[in-house]
Short mmCIF file of C-alpha atoms in Angstrom, two decimals:
data_model
loop_
_atom_site.label_atom_id
_atom_site.label_comp_id
_atom_site.label_asym_id
_atom_site.label_seq_id
_atom_site.Cartn_x
_atom_site.Cartn_y
_atom_site.Cartn_z
CA MET A 487 127.51 167.86 85.31
CA THR A 488 129.36 165.97 88.07
CA ALA A 489 130.07 162.23 88.05
CA PHE A 490 127.54 161.76 90.87
CA ALA A 491 124.82 163.55 88.88
CA ILE A 492 125.61 161.43 85.79
CA LYS A 493 125.40 158.27 87.93
CA GLN A 494 122.05 159.30 89.34
CA TRP A 495 120.76 160.09 85.86
CA LEU A 496 121.93 156.78 84.40
CA LYS A 497 120.68 154.54 87.29
CA PRO A 498 116.98 154.47 86.21
CA ALA A 499 118.01 153.62 82.65
CA TYR A 500 120.32 150.84 83.89
CA LEU A 501 117.52 149.34 86.04
CA VAL A 502 115.15 149.36 83.08
CA ILE A 503 117.70 147.60 80.87
CA ARG A 504 118.60 145.06 83.57
CA ARG A 505 114.96 144.12 84.16
CA TRP A 506 114.01 143.86 80.52
CA GLN A 507 113.09 140.40 79.26
CA VAL A 508 111.88 138.88 76.06
CA PRO A 509 108.17 138.05 76.38
CA PRO A 510 107.70 134.29 77.19
CA VAL A 511 105.75 133.29 74.09
CA SER A 512 104.65 129.76 74.78
CA LEU A 513 104.30 128.84 71.09
CA ILE A 514 108.07 129.49 70.74
CA TYR A 515 109.70 128.72 74.08
CA ARG A 516 107.91 125.56 75.06
CA PRO A 517 109.10 123.65 71.98
CA LEU A 518 112.53 125.25 72.41
CA HIS A 519 112.64 124.07 75.99
CA TRP A 520 111.77 120.48 75.03
CA LEU A 521 114.30 120.60 72.19
CA LEU A 522 117.15 121.72 74.45
CA LEU A 523 116.15 119.19 77.10
CA SER A 524 116.07 116.38 74.63
CA LEU A 525 119.51 117.36 73.25
CA ARG A 526 120.87 117.47 76.79
CA LEU A 527 119.50 114.06 77.67
CA ALA A 528 120.69 112.53 74.43
CA GLY A 529 124.17 114.00 74.93
CA ALA A 530 124.30 112.67 78.49
CA GLY A 531 123.18 109.29 77.30
CA ILE A 532 125.86 109.10 74.63
CA MET A 533 128.54 110.16 77.13
CA ARG A 534 127.31 107.58 79.63
CA VAL A 535 127.41 104.71 77.18
CA LEU A 536 130.57 105.61 75.24
CA ILE A 537 132.75 107.37 77.89
CA TRP A 538 131.63 107.35 81.55
CA THR A 539 130.64 103.71 82.02
CA PRO A 540 133.54 101.97 80.17
CA MET A 541 136.06 104.40 81.74
CA PHE A 542 134.79 103.78 85.23
CA ARG A 543 134.55 100.02 84.75
CA SER A 544 138.15 99.96 83.50
CA GLN A 545 139.22 101.07 87.03
CA VAL A 546 137.10 98.60 89.01
CA THR A 547 136.19 94.89 89.11
CA GLY A 548 132.75 93.70 88.07
CA GLY A 549 129.94 96.14 87.41
CA GLU A 550 127.62 94.30 85.05
CA GLY A 551 124.50 96.38 84.49
CA LEU A 552 126.13 99.45 86.03
CA TYR A 553 124.19 102.67 85.48
CA LEU A 554 126.02 105.99 85.92
CA TYR A 555 124.14 109.25 85.80
CA ASP A 556 125.24 112.89 85.83
CA GLY A 557 128.86 112.18 84.97
CA LEU A 558 131.84 110.15 86.06
CA PRO A 559 132.45 109.46 89.79
CA GLN A 560 135.80 110.51 91.15
CA LEU A 561 138.03 107.58 92.04
CA LEU A 562 140.91 108.77 94.16
CA GLY A 563 143.79 106.94 95.90
CA PRO A 564 144.85 103.32 95.81
CA VAL A 565 141.49 101.82 96.71
CA LYS A 566 140.29 98.53 95.15
CA VAL A 567 136.70 98.65 94.06
CA THR A 568 134.48 95.62 93.44
CA LEU A 569 130.94 96.13 92.04
CA GLY A 570 128.05 93.74 92.06
CA GLN A 571 125.35 93.65 89.39
CA ASP A 572 122.87 96.40 88.49
CA CYS A 573 124.28 99.17 90.63
CA ARG A 574 123.38 102.81 90.08
CA ILE A 575 125.93 105.48 91.02
CA SER A 576 125.77 109.27 90.72
CA GLY A 577 128.63 110.84 88.80
CA VAL A 578 128.64 113.57 91.43
CA SER A 579 130.22 111.27 94.02
CA THR A 580 133.72 110.49 95.33
CA ILE A 581 135.37 107.20 96.25
CA CYS A 582 138.73 107.42 97.92
CA GLY A 583 140.89 105.21 100.10
CA ARG A 584 144.17 104.56 101.90
CA PRO A 585 146.72 102.07 100.52
CA GLY A 586 145.40 98.53 100.64
CA SER A 587 141.78 99.62 101.25
CA VAL A 588 138.81 97.87 99.58
CA LEU A 589 135.28 98.93 98.69
CA GLU A 590 132.94 96.00 98.04
CA LEU A 591 129.49 96.65 96.67
CA GLY A 592 126.79 94.00 96.34
CA ASP A 593 123.96 93.86 93.84
CA ASN A 594 121.23 96.42 93.18
CA ILE A 595 122.80 99.32 95.11
CA ASP A 596 122.02 102.98 94.81
CA ILE A 597 124.71 105.63 95.58
CA GLY A 598 123.21 109.09 95.42
CA TRP A 599 124.33 112.57 94.62
CA GLN A 600 127.36 114.06 96.39
CA ASN A 601 128.21 110.86 98.30
CA THR A 602 131.73 110.46 99.68
CA ILE A 603 132.99 107.00 100.46
CA ALA A 604 136.36 107.10 102.21
CA CYS A 605 137.79 103.61 102.64
CA GLY A 606 140.16 103.25 105.62
CA THR A 607 140.50 99.45 105.48
CA ARG A 608 137.33 97.96 104.00
CA ILE A 609 133.83 99.23 103.33
CA THR A 610 131.15 96.68 102.45
CA LEU A 611 127.69 97.45 101.19
CA GLY A 612 125.29 94.45 101.03
CA ASN A 613 122.68 93.83 98.37
CA ASN A 614 119.89 96.40 97.96
CA VAL A 615 121.59 99.15 100.07
CA ARG A 616 120.36 102.67 99.39
CA LEU A 617 122.48 105.73 100.02
CA ALA A 618 120.67 109.08 99.56
CA GLY A 619 122.37 112.38 98.79
CA ARG A 620 125.43 113.82 100.65
CA VAL A 621 126.06 110.62 102.62
CA PHE A 622 129.58 110.32 104.10
CA LEU A 623 131.04 106.91 104.92
CA ALA A 624 134.12 107.99 106.89
CA GLY A 625 136.38 104.98 107.15
CA TYR A 626 139.36 107.21 108.11
CA PRO A 627 139.67 110.77 109.41
CA GLY A 628 142.48 112.06 107.18
CA HIS A 629 144.42 113.61 110.07
CA PRO A 630 146.05 112.28 113.24
CA ILE A 631 144.66 113.14 116.63
CA GLU A 632 147.91 114.80 117.86
CA ALA A 633 148.01 118.53 117.08
CA ARG A 634 151.72 118.57 116.35
CA ALA A 635 151.39 115.73 113.84
CA ARG A 636 148.52 117.60 112.11
CA ALA A 637 150.64 120.76 111.91
CA LYS A 638 153.31 118.75 110.13
CA GLY A 639 150.87 117.47 107.56
CA LEU A 640 151.15 113.88 108.67
CA PRO A 641 148.38 111.38 107.78
CA GLU A 642 146.17 109.67 110.25
CA ARG A 643 147.52 106.78 112.37
CA PRO A 644 146.80 103.28 111.09
CA HIS A 645 144.62 102.48 114.08
CA GLN A 646 142.28 105.35 113.11
CA ALA A 647 141.33 103.58 109.90
CA ARG A 648 138.63 100.98 110.46
CA ALA A 649 136.06 98.99 108.48
CA ILE A 650 132.45 99.98 107.77
CA THR A 651 129.78 97.39 106.97
CA LEU A 652 126.22 98.07 105.81
CA HIS A 653 124.30 94.82 105.65
CA GLN A 654 121.61 93.92 103.14
CA ASP A 655 118.66 96.29 102.67
CA VAL A 656 120.07 99.18 104.73
CA TRP A 657 118.76 102.64 103.78
CA VAL A 658 120.86 105.74 104.71
CA GLY A 659 119.13 109.12 104.58
CA THR A 660 120.33 112.44 103.17
CA GLY A 661 123.33 114.01 104.88
CA ALA A 662 124.01 111.14 107.24
CA ILE A 663 127.57 110.36 108.42
CA ILE A 664 128.69 106.90 109.32
CA LEU A 665 132.01 106.71 111.13
CA ALA A 666 134.86 104.24 111.03
CA GLY A 667 134.29 100.91 112.83
CA VAL A 668 130.49 100.93 112.48
CA THR A 669 128.32 97.98 111.36
CA ILE A 670 124.68 98.55 110.48
CA GLY A 671 122.41 95.53 110.68
CA ARG A 672 120.15 94.17 107.90
CA GLY A 673 117.15 96.29 106.96
CA SER A 674 117.90 99.16 109.30
CA ILE A 675 117.34 102.86 108.40
CA VAL A 676 119.59 105.75 109.20
CA ALA A 677 117.62 108.99 109.32
CA ALA A 678 118.70 112.12 107.45
CA GLY A 679 121.46 114.04 109.16
CA ALA A 680 122.28 111.28 111.71
CA VAL A 681 125.85 110.76 112.86
CA VAL A 682 126.41 107.04 113.52
CA SER A 683 129.36 106.30 115.74
CA ARG A 684 128.31 102.89 117.15
CA ASP A 685 127.00 99.66 115.69
CA VAL A 686 123.30 99.55 114.77
CA PRO A 687 121.26 96.35 115.16
CA ALA A 688 119.09 94.94 112.46
CA GLY A 689 115.57 96.11 111.78
CA VAL A 690 115.60 99.55 113.51
CA VAL A 691 115.56 103.26 112.68
CA VAL A 692 118.35 105.40 114.19
CA ALA A 693 118.43 109.23 114.26
CA GLY A 694 120.28 112.09 115.87
CA ASN A 695 123.83 112.97 116.79
CA PRO A 696 125.05 110.67 118.13
CA ALA A 697 122.55 108.36 116.45
CA ARG A 698 120.25 106.28 118.71
CA VAL A 699 117.42 103.79 118.05
CA VAL A 700 114.09 105.63 117.76
CA ARG A 701 111.95 102.89 116.25
CA ASN A 702 111.84 99.11 115.97
CA LEU A 703 110.77 98.24 112.42
CA GLU A 704 109.89 94.64 113.20
CA ALA A 705 107.54 95.71 115.97
CA ALA A 706 106.01 98.31 113.69
CA ASP A 707 105.40 95.65 111.00
CA GLU A 708 103.70 93.34 113.50
CA ALA A 709 101.42 96.14 114.73
#
């Protein structure tokens, strides 16, 4: 019997074995699921209280009432971080910065899953700011504009690093990018996937790439 014939003969048996499953007996597997879920939540809670929160707070200023979930945020580079009260930060997020940069968070701020906050000079988030998942606050580009300088591995030029300010009550949707030098006015909303390269006035919704005003929230409230 050739190798090809053996392979053809074994293939049906392999498919049967690969597809075989233990029957999902609810009486067994539902309690087991809840048990494993409870153990996972309990373990995460213990890590948050005993490890993640005190470790993160040892590297920042403030942070009373801080709630970390899903791990410990990455804190990279010589960035100074100041936290207000009652902030909630996903552990699957990254905070980085250039020398001398500052990240200042107000009170009652949400920083969602897979956020990246790159501080060029200063990034300020006012009270009640909400950042959804995969938001990128790009305070500096990481590379210079000149191709030869990039090829040499040189960092960005100082003038490329600029401040970002999100005033009170701003909400930034999933996957949005806010570039260096941008200020977003109080209560404005950045739609999911928007790329904000210019200042945004207060009380509006911006969307698109580049982002533009698509709705006036104050007029909508009056209507």
